[in-house]
Amino acid sequence: MKIGADEINQIRKYALAVRTDERFHSVKGVRWHFWVISNDLDELGRETIDTGVDPECRLIARGPNFTVGVKTWGELIDENRARLQFFQEQMQHTVSESQAMAHLQERYSKFLEGVVVEAEEDDPAAGGTDHTLAQETTGVVPVLQAAGPRSVG
């Protein structure tokens, strides 16, 4: 189905009904975002976007506490794919084993007392960054495993 005059009028009427409903219009700090979404636009749909209040954002109407927009599913998916990629790039974080262990020991020292044992600085086999678990006589040995540097992606 293509977005045309009927669909645009429908979303505008719906937005007006919600904005003027006494149950909603007096609520402070609430912003309404109304969207009509479909696979394609007809000529009127494209013209409505091009002459709307913000063609780049696909907005056809804007008020103090509302926006009305028109998008295709393709635009919506592309926009959110870009947003997902942005968050993935921003959240990439590499932590070394020694940084991870230092954080754990600083943050959870009272729980790790007697559990995590630092390798000797001059131990060539461990390179000074090995962390092992201390055996406890109770038979219950907590498992703490620190992986090497990783990045999310």
Tab-separated table of N, CA and C in Angstrom:
chain	number	residue	atom	x	y	z
A	1	MET	N	0.837	-1.173	0.000
A	1	MET	CA	0.000	0.000	0.000
A	1	MET	C	0.890	1.248	0.000
A	2	LYS	N	0.577	2.185	-0.836
A	2	LYS	CA	1.305	3.452	-0.888
A	2	LYS	C	0.636	4.477	0.016
A	3	ILE	N	1.465	5.320	0.615
A	3	ILE	CA	0.939	6.405	1.443
A	3	ILE	C	0.516	7.532	0.514
A	4	GLY	N	-0.732	7.921	0.637
A	4	GLY	CA	-1.291	8.993	-0.185
A	4	GLY	C	-2.191	9.884	0.648
A	5	ALA	N	-3.138	10.528	-0.014
A	5	ALA	CA	-4.023	11.505	0.638
A	5	ALA	C	-4.816	10.880	1.786
A	6	ASP	N	-5.375	9.681	1.566
A	6	ASP	CA	-6.203	9.053	2.608
A	6	ASP	C	-5.394	8.779	3.875
A	7	GLU	N	-4.210	8.231	3.716
A	7	GLU	CA	-3.372	7.879	4.861
A	7	GLU	C	-2.860	9.131	5.585
A	8	ILE	N	-2.496	10.146	4.814
A	8	ILE	CA	-2.014	11.401	5.422
A	8	ILE	C	-3.138	12.085	6.181
A	9	ASN	N	-4.333	12.126	5.607
A	9	ASN	CA	-5.480	12.706	6.317
A	9	ASN	C	-5.806	11.899	7.566
A	10	GLN	N	-5.696	10.587	7.484
A	10	GLN	CA	-5.993	9.736	8.632
A	10	GLN	C	-5.028	10.020	9.790
A	11	ILE	N	-3.728	10.115	9.520
A	11	ILE	CA	-2.771	10.352	10.606
A	11	ILE	C	-2.938	11.758	11.185
A	12	ARG	N	-3.248	12.731	10.326
A	12	ARG	CA	-3.485	14.100	10.830
A	12	ARG	C	-4.724	14.151	11.719
A	13	LYS	N	-5.790	13.477	11.306
A	13	LYS	CA	-7.015	13.445	12.119
A	13	LYS	C	-6.765	12.737	13.454
A	14	TYR	N	-6.028	11.656	13.404
A	14	TYR	CA	-5.715	10.922	14.634
A	14	TYR	C	-4.891	11.804	15.575
A	15	ALA	N	-3.882	12.479	15.021
A	15	ALA	CA	-3.050	13.366	15.837
A	15	ALA	C	-3.893	14.474	16.458
A	16	LEU	N	-4.795	15.039	15.696
A	16	LEU	CA	-5.670	16.095	16.212
A	16	LEU	C	-6.578	15.554	17.323
A	17	ALA	N	-7.137	14.368	17.115
A	17	ALA	CA	-8.025	13.779	18.123
A	17	ALA	C	-7.288	13.542	19.438
A	18	VAL	N	-6.083	13.035	19.373
A	18	VAL	CA	-5.318	12.770	20.595
A	18	VAL	C	-4.911	14.081	21.258
A	19	ARG	N	-4.420	15.033	20.474
A	19	ARG	CA	-3.940	16.302	21.043
A	19	ARG	C	-5.051	17.105	21.696
A	20	THR	N	-6.266	17.002	21.183
A	20	THR	CA	-7.360	17.797	21.733
A	20	THR	C	-8.191	17.035	22.764
A	21	ASP	N	-7.900	15.781	22.966
A	21	ASP	CA	-8.625	14.994	23.968
A	21	ASP	C	-8.270	15.537	25.348
A	22	GLU	N	-9.280	15.846	26.146
A	22	GLU	CA	-9.035	16.454	27.465
A	22	GLU	C	-8.224	15.556	28.389
A	23	ARG	N	-8.221	14.259	28.143
A	23	ARG	CA	-7.429	13.352	28.972
A	23	ARG	C	-5.935	13.505	28.712
A	24	PHE	N	-5.553	14.036	27.539
A	24	PHE	CA	-4.149	14.095	27.162
A	24	PHE	C	-3.571	15.506	27.065
A	25	HIS	N	-4.358	16.476	26.622
A	25	HIS	CA	-3.771	17.789	26.324
A	25	HIS	C	-3.319	18.566	27.543
A	26	SER	N	-3.754	18.192	28.734
A	26	SER	CA	-3.342	18.935	29.931
A	26	SER	C	-2.140	18.310	30.634
A	27	VAL	N	-1.636	17.198	30.124
A	27	VAL	CA	-0.495	16.534	30.760
A	27	VAL	C	0.779	17.289	30.380
A	28	LYS	N	1.465	17.809	31.366
A	28	LYS	CA	2.683	18.593	31.129
A	28	LYS	C	3.857	17.697	30.789
A	29	GLY	N	4.705	18.163	29.897
A	29	GLY	CA	5.938	17.463	29.561
A	29	GLY	C	5.785	16.298	28.600
A	30	VAL	N	4.598	16.051	28.100
A	30	VAL	CA	4.376	14.944	27.171
A	30	VAL	C	4.467	15.462	25.743
A	31	ARG	N	5.229	14.734	24.924
A	31	ARG	CA	5.324	15.050	23.489
A	31	ARG	C	4.792	13.858	22.715
A	32	TRP	N	4.011	14.147	21.702
A	32	TRP	CA	3.415	13.118	20.865
A	32	TRP	C	4.141	13.081	19.529
A	33	HIS	N	4.409	11.861	19.046
A	33	HIS	CA	5.017	11.665	17.731
A	33	HIS	C	4.125	10.686	16.970
A	34	PHE	N	3.507	11.177	15.914
A	34	PHE	CA	2.594	10.370	15.114
A	34	PHE	C	3.259	10.079	13.771
A	35	TRP	N	3.209	8.809	13.356
A	35	TRP	CA	3.838	8.403	12.103
A	35	TRP	C	2.878	7.558	11.291
A	36	VAL	N	2.878	7.794	9.989
A	36	VAL	CA	2.239	6.871	9.062
A	36	VAL	C	3.387	6.208	8.302
A	37	ILE	N	3.368	4.869	8.276
A	37	ILE	CA	4.480	4.101	7.706
A	37	ILE	C	3.911	3.048	6.754
A	38	SER	N	4.526	2.941	5.589
A	38	SER	CA	4.140	1.926	4.620
A	38	SER	C	5.324	1.637	3.710
A	39	ASN	N	5.119	0.773	2.727
A	39	ASN	CA	6.213	0.384	1.841
A	39	ASN	C	6.615	1.468	0.850
A	40	ASP	N	5.677	2.336	0.473
A	40	ASP	CA	5.970	3.318	-0.570
A	40	ASP	C	5.069	4.529	-0.418
A	41	LEU	N	5.365	5.563	-1.179
A	41	LEU	CA	4.579	6.807	-1.199
A	41	LEU	C	4.067	7.041	-2.610
A	42	ASP	N	2.878	7.610	-2.707
A	42	ASP	CA	2.447	8.045	-4.028
A	42	ASP	C	2.936	9.478	-4.243
A	43	GLU	N	2.584	10.067	-5.335
A	43	GLU	CA	3.076	11.416	-5.664
A	43	GLU	C	2.663	12.445	-4.606
A	44	LEU	N	1.431	12.362	-4.126
A	44	LEU	CA	0.974	13.304	-3.090
A	44	LEU	C	1.750	13.096	-1.795
A	45	GLY	N	2.049	11.855	-1.465
A	45	GLY	CA	2.834	11.577	-0.266
A	45	GLY	C	4.209	12.212	-0.349
A	46	ARG	N	4.878	12.063	-1.502
A	46	ARG	CA	6.202	12.681	-1.688
A	46	ARG	C	6.116	14.208	-1.618
A	47	GLU	N	5.097	14.771	-2.261
A	47	GLU	CA	4.929	16.233	-2.252
A	47	GLU	C	4.647	16.747	-0.842
A	48	THR	N	3.861	15.998	-0.081
A	48	THR	CA	3.543	16.404	1.295
A	48	THR	C	4.803	16.446	2.141
A	49	ILE	N	5.685	15.466	1.955
A	49	ILE	CA	6.955	15.469	2.688
A	49	ILE	C	7.819	16.640	2.226
A	50	ASP	N	7.948	16.815	0.916
A	50	ASP	CA	8.813	17.871	0.364
A	50	ASP	C	8.379	19.265	0.792
A	51	THR	N	7.097	19.477	1.004
A	51	THR	CA	6.591	20.794	1.407
A	51	THR	C	6.281	20.859	2.902
A	52	GLY	N	6.614	19.802	3.622
A	52	GLY	CA	6.332	19.750	5.053
A	52	GLY	C	7.275	20.630	5.862
A	53	VAL	N	7.097	20.607	7.166
A	53	VAL	CA	7.864	21.480	8.060
A	53	VAL	C	9.327	21.075	8.178
A	54	ASP	N	9.640	19.798	7.916
A	54	ASP	CA	11.019	19.321	8.002
A	54	ASP	C	11.187	18.113	7.078
A	55	PRO	N	11.392	18.375	5.784
A	55	PRO	CA	11.486	17.269	4.819
A	55	PRO	C	12.599	16.267	5.144
A	56	GLU	N	13.726	16.732	5.672
A	56	GLU	CA	14.829	15.824	5.987
A	56	GLU	C	14.426	14.789	7.032
A	57	CYS	N	13.660	15.206	8.023
A	57	CYS	CA	13.190	14.291	9.073
A	57	CYS	C	11.842	13.667	8.727
A	58	ARG	N	11.317	13.986	7.559
A	58	ARG	CA	10.035	13.461	7.063
A	58	ARG	C	8.844	13.924	7.899
A	59	LEU	N	8.954	15.131	8.477
A	59	LEU	CA	7.860	15.673	9.279
A	59	LEU	C	6.967	16.552	8.413
A	60	ILE	N	5.649	16.332	8.545
A	60	ILE	CA	4.697	17.128	7.774
A	60	ILE	C	3.954	18.130	8.650
A	61	ALA	N	4.052	17.989	9.957
A	61	ALA	CA	3.433	18.948	10.879
A	61	ALA	C	4.208	18.922	12.193
A	62	ARG	N	4.243	20.075	12.839
A	62	ARG	CA	4.939	20.183	14.124
A	62	ARG	C	4.233	21.249	14.954
A	63	GLY	N	4.089	20.963	16.240
A	63	GLY	CA	3.510	21.916	17.173
A	63	GLY	C	4.312	21.924	18.449
A	64	PRO	N	3.835	22.646	19.461
A	64	PRO	CA	4.590	22.756	20.707
A	64	PRO	C	4.825	21.410	21.407
A	65	ASN	N	3.897	20.459	21.226
A	65	ASN	CA	4.071	19.169	21.905
A	65	ASN	C	3.778	17.966	20.998
A	66	PHE	N	3.918	18.145	19.686
A	66	PHE	CA	3.645	17.034	18.783
A	66	PHE	C	4.397	17.183	17.462
A	67	THR	N	4.586	16.047	16.806
A	67	THR	CA	5.062	16.009	15.421
A	67	THR	C	4.245	14.954	14.681
A	68	VAL	N	4.089	15.169	13.373
A	68	VAL	CA	3.428	14.202	12.502
A	68	VAL	C	4.384	13.943	11.348
A	69	GLY	N	4.658	12.657	11.085
A	69	GLY	CA	5.618	12.327	10.049
A	69	GLY	C	5.149	11.214	9.127
A	70	VAL	N	5.847	11.115	8.005
A	70	VAL	CA	5.561	10.114	6.981
A	70	VAL	C	6.877	9.438	6.615
A	71	LYS	N	6.916	8.096	6.684
A	71	LYS	CA	8.131	7.359	6.326
A	71	LYS	C	7.760	6.051	5.655
A	72	THR	N	8.721	5.537	4.910
A	72	THR	CA	8.585	4.176	4.391
A	72	THR	C	9.281	3.236	5.370
A	73	TRP	N	8.951	1.964	5.261
A	73	TRP	CA	9.618	0.975	6.109
A	73	TRP	C	11.120	0.974	5.837
A	74	GLY	N	11.496	1.145	4.583
A	74	GLY	CA	12.920	1.179	4.232
A	74	GLY	C	13.651	2.305	4.942
A	75	GLU	N	13.042	3.494	4.982
A	75	GLU	CA	13.654	4.637	5.671
A	75	GLU	C	13.778	4.363	7.166
A	76	LEU	N	12.748	3.786	7.733
A	76	LEU	CA	12.749	3.492	9.164
A	76	LEU	C	13.834	2.471	9.511
A	77	ILE	N	13.951	1.436	8.692
A	77	ILE	CA	14.974	0.412	8.936
A	77	ILE	C	16.367	1.002	8.757
A	78	ASP	N	16.590	1.775	7.689
A	78	ASP	CA	17.904	2.390	7.474
A	78	ASP	C	18.276	3.325	8.619
A	79	GLU	N	17.326	4.132	9.065
A	79	GLU	CA	17.580	5.073	10.165
A	79	GLU	C	17.990	4.334	11.434
A	80	ASN	N	17.303	3.261	11.734
A	80	ASN	CA	17.610	2.526	12.958
A	80	ASN	C	18.853	1.664	12.810
A	81	ARG	N	19.156	1.237	11.594
A	81	ARG	CA	20.411	0.513	11.366
A	81	ARG	C	21.584	1.453	11.635
A	82	ALA	N	21.475	2.703	11.171
A	82	ALA	CA	22.525	3.694	11.426
A	82	ALA	C	22.648	3.974	12.922
A	83	ARG	N	21.523	4.052	13.616
A	83	ARG	CA	21.530	4.287	15.062
A	83	ARG	C	22.188	3.112	15.786
A	84	LEU	N	21.858	1.899	15.376
A	84	LEU	CA	22.465	0.713	15.970
A	84	LEU	C	23.973	0.711	15.752
A	85	GLN	N	24.398	1.032	14.534
A	85	GLN	CA	25.834	1.067	14.237
A	85	GLN	C	26.532	2.115	15.094
A	86	PHE	N	25.915	3.276	15.266
A	86	PHE	CA	26.487	4.333	16.102
A	86	PHE	C	26.700	3.821	17.527
A	87	PHE	N	25.674	3.190	18.111
A	87	PHE	CA	25.807	2.686	19.473
A	87	PHE	C	26.855	1.584	19.563
A	88	GLN	N	26.905	0.710	18.561
A	88	GLN	CA	27.918	-0.339	18.583
A	88	GLN	C	29.314	0.266	18.555
A	89	GLU	N	29.525	1.277	17.716
A	89	GLU	CA	30.839	1.921	17.636
A	89	GLU	C	31.179	2.645	18.925
A	90	GLN	N	30.204	3.315	19.520
A	90	GLN	CA	30.446	4.063	20.744
A	90	GLN	C	30.699	3.135	21.936
A	91	MET	N	30.142	1.948	21.890
A	91	MET	CA	30.272	1.046	23.028
A	91	MET	C	31.448	0.092	22.887
A	92	GLN	N	32.154	0.148	21.776
A	92	GLN	CA	33.335	-0.703	21.655
A	92	GLN	C	34.336	-0.269	22.711
A	93	HIS	N	34.777	-1.233	23.454
A	93	HIS	CA	35.674	-0.909	24.555
A	93	HIS	C	36.571	-2.119	24.777
A	94	THR	N	37.833	-1.901	24.744
A	94	THR	CA	38.786	-2.983	24.952
A	94	THR	C	39.393	-2.830	26.333
A	95	VAL	N	39.380	-3.922	27.076
A	95	VAL	CA	39.925	-3.920	28.429
A	95	VAL	C	40.930	-5.052	28.517
A	96	SER	N	42.095	-4.751	29.048
A	96	SER	CA	43.095	-5.792	29.239
A	96	SER	C	42.731	-6.620	30.460
A	97	GLU	N	43.336	-7.779	30.567
A	97	GLU	CA	43.091	-8.654	31.707
A	97	GLU	C	43.473	-7.957	33.006
A	98	SER	N	44.609	-7.264	33.004
A	98	SER	CA	45.044	-6.606	34.234
A	98	SER	C	44.090	-5.473	34.625
A	99	GLN	N	43.544	-4.757	33.637
A	99	GLN	CA	42.566	-3.707	33.949
A	99	GLN	C	41.290	-4.314	34.530
A	100	ALA	N	40.852	-5.423	33.940
A	100	ALA	CA	39.645	-6.085	34.422
A	100	ALA	C	39.839	-6.582	35.856
A	101	MET	N	40.968	-7.197	36.112
A	101	MET	CA	41.237	-7.711	37.452
A	101	MET	C	41.358	-6.575	38.465
A	102	ALA	N	42.011	-5.494	38.076
A	102	ALA	CA	42.146	-4.343	38.979
A	102	ALA	C	40.767	-3.789	39.324
A	103	HIS	N	39.889	-3.698	38.328
A	103	HIS	CA	38.528	-3.206	38.575
A	103	HIS	C	37.786	-4.145	39.527
A	104	LEU	N	37.864	-5.451	39.273
A	104	LEU	CA	37.184	-6.409	40.138
A	104	LEU	C	37.707	-6.335	41.565
A	105	GLN	N	39.027	-6.250	41.712
A	105	GLN	CA	39.605	-6.205	43.050
A	105	GLN	C	39.247	-4.918	43.775
A	106	GLU	N	39.187	-3.817	43.048
A	106	GLU	CA	38.826	-2.544	43.668
A	106	GLU	C	37.352	-2.530	44.053
A	107	ARG	N	36.512	-2.988	43.152
A	107	ARG	CA	35.070	-2.899	43.357
A	107	ARG	C	34.529	-3.973	44.308
A	108	TYR	N	35.100	-5.189	44.238
A	108	TYR	CA	34.559	-6.316	44.983
A	108	TYR	C	35.585	-6.942	45.923
A	109	SER	N	36.465	-6.139	46.469
A	109	SER	CA	37.558	-6.664	47.293
A	109	SER	C	37.062	-7.495	48.469
A	110	LYS	N	35.986	-7.087	49.108
A	110	LYS	CA	35.525	-7.836	50.282
A	110	LYS	C	34.999	-9.225	49.898
A	111	PHE	N	34.540	-9.393	48.655
A	111	PHE	CA	34.061	-10.696	48.210
A	111	PHE	C	35.189	-11.563	47.653
A	112	LEU	N	36.258	-10.934	47.200
A	112	LEU	CA	37.353	-11.656	46.554
A	112	LEU	C	38.511	-11.970	47.506
A	113	GLU	N	38.384	-11.559	48.748
A	113	GLU	CA	39.454	-11.787	49.710
A	113	GLU	C	39.752	-13.276	49.816
A	114	GLY	N	41.001	-13.653	49.540
A	114	GLY	CA	41.413	-15.042	49.597
A	114	GLY	C	41.040	-15.858	48.375
A	115	VAL	N	40.406	-15.245	47.403
A	115	VAL	CA	39.983	-15.963	46.203
A	115	VAL	C	40.939	-15.712	45.055
A	116	VAL	N	41.287	-14.448	44.812
A	116	VAL	CA	42.162	-14.090	43.705
A	116	VAL	C	43.560	-13.861	44.244
A	117	VAL	N	44.538	-14.534	43.627
A	117	VAL	CA	45.931	-14.399	44.039
A	117	VAL	C	46.706	-13.831	42.868
A	118	GLU	N	47.411	-12.721	43.101
A	118	GLU	CA	48.235	-12.091	42.055
A	118	GLU	C	49.474	-12.929	41.802
A	119	ALA	N	49.883	-13.033	40.537
A	119	ALA	CA	51.139	-13.699	40.206
A	119	ALA	C	52.288	-12.793	40.602
A	120	GLU	N	53.407	-13.402	40.865
A	120	GLU	CA	54.594	-12.619	41.217
A	120	GLU	C	55.010	-11.789	40.006
A	121	GLU	N	55.441	-10.577	40.245
A	121	GLU	CA	55.870	-9.686	39.170
A	121	GLU	C	57.038	-10.249	38.379
A	122	ASP	N	57.902	-11.012	39.034
A	122	ASP	CA	59.091	-11.515	38.346
A	122	ASP	C	58.896	-12.940	37.830
A	123	ASP	N	57.674	-13.459	37.856
A	123	ASP	CA	57.398	-14.804	37.352
A	123	ASP	C	57.340	-14.759	35.834
A	124	PRO	N	58.359	-15.310	35.127
A	124	PRO	CA	58.382	-15.223	33.677
A	124	PRO	C	57.249	-16.007	33.028
A	125	ALA	N	56.777	-17.060	33.652
A	125	ALA	CA	55.708	-17.857	33.058
A	125	ALA	C	54.402	-17.079	33.029
A	126	ALA	N	54.188	-16.268	34.039
A	126	ALA	CA	52.934	-15.533	34.128
A	126	ALA	C	53.040	-14.145	33.546
A	127	GLY	N	54.230	-13.650	33.372
A	127	GLY	CA	54.388	-12.294	32.848
A	127	GLY	C	53.888	-11.238	33.790
A	128	GLY	N	53.663	-11.609	35.024
A	128	GLY	CA	53.235	-10.622	36.018
A	128	GLY	C	51.768	-10.245	35.916
A	129	THR	N	51.007	-10.901	35.010
A	129	THR	CA	49.598	-10.542	34.886
A	129	THR	C	48.673	-11.730	35.085
A	130	ASP	N	49.199	-12.868	35.500
A	130	ASP	CA	48.385	-14.058	35.695
A	130	ASP	C	47.618	-13.942	37.004
A	131	HIS	N	46.396	-14.416	36.982
A	131	HIS	CA	45.572	-14.419	38.180
A	131	HIS	C	45.028	-15.827	38.339
A	132	THR	N	45.197	-16.398	39.477
A	132	THR	CA	44.693	-17.741	39.718
A	132	THR	C	43.785	-17.733	40.923
A	133	LEU	N	43.022	-18.784	41.047
A	133	LEU	CA	42.109	-18.891	42.177
A	133	LEU	C	42.792	-19.642	43.303
A	134	ALA	N	42.585	-19.184	44.514
A	134	ALA	CA	43.125	-19.883	45.678
A	134	ALA	C	42.170	-21.017	46.017
A	135	GLN	N	42.716	-22.172	46.304
A	135	GLN	CA	41.895	-23.309	46.707
A	135	GLN	C	41.416	-23.082	48.135
A	136	GLU	N	40.170	-23.355	48.389
A	136	GLU	CA	39.632	-23.230	49.723
A	136	GLU	C	39.383	-24.626	50.275
A	137	THR	N	39.497	-24.777	51.538
A	137	THR	CA	39.363	-26.095	52.148
A	137	THR	C	37.916	-26.553	52.210
A	138	THR	N	36.968	-25.695	51.932
A	138	THR	CA	35.559	-26.070	52.005
A	138	THR	C	35.133	-26.931	50.830
A	139	GLY	N	35.943	-26.994	49.784
A	139	GLY	CA	35.569	-27.752	48.606
A	139	GLY	C	34.804	-26.924	47.594
A	140	VAL	N	34.380	-25.739	47.979
A	140	VAL	CA	33.690	-24.836	47.052
A	140	VAL	C	34.710	-23.843	46.547
A	141	VAL	N	34.944	-23.854	45.257
A	141	VAL	CA	35.929	-22.956	44.675
A	141	VAL	C	35.209	-22.032	43.700
A	142	PRO	N	35.107	-20.751	44.023
A	142	PRO	CA	34.486	-19.824	43.077
A	142	PRO	C	35.320	-19.751	41.799
A	143	VAL	N	34.662	-19.576	40.693
A	143	VAL	CA	35.360	-19.502	39.410
A	143	VAL	C	35.416	-18.044	38.972
A	144	LEU	N	36.609	-17.582	38.693
A	144	LEU	CA	36.821	-16.234	38.192
A	144	LEU	C	37.745	-16.359	37.008
A	145	GLN	N	37.239	-16.028	35.849
A	145	GLN	CA	38.040	-16.177	34.645
A	145	GLN	C	38.083	-14.830	33.946
A	146	ALA	N	39.280	-14.349	33.691
A	146	ALA	CA	39.431	-13.096	32.974
A	146	ALA	C	39.977	-13.404	31.598
A	147	ALA	N	39.255	-12.976	30.575
A	147	ALA	CA	39.695	-13.211	29.197
A	147	ALA	C	40.642	-12.110	28.782
A	148	GLY	N	41.344	-12.346	27.692
A	148	GLY	CA	42.239	-11.326	27.142
A	148	GLY	C	41.440	-10.185	26.554
A	149	PRO	N	42.111	-9.196	25.985
A	149	PRO	CA	41.412	-8.040	25.423
A	149	PRO	C	40.421	-8.481	24.347
A	150	ARG	N	39.221	-7.894	24.413
A	150	ARG	CA	38.174	-8.171	23.434
A	150	ARG	C	37.500	-6.878	23.069
A	151	SER	N	36.900	-6.867	21.927
A	151	SER	CA	36.069	-5.735	21.563
A	151	SER	C	34.711	-6.255	21.130
A	152	VAL	N	33.679	-5.485	21.373
A	152	VAL	CA	32.331	-5.861	21.005
A	152	VAL	C	32.126	-5.502	19.551
A	153	GLY	N	31.494	-6.331	18.821
A	153	GLY	CA	31.243	-5.954	17.452
A	153	GLY	C	30.834	-7.036	16.646
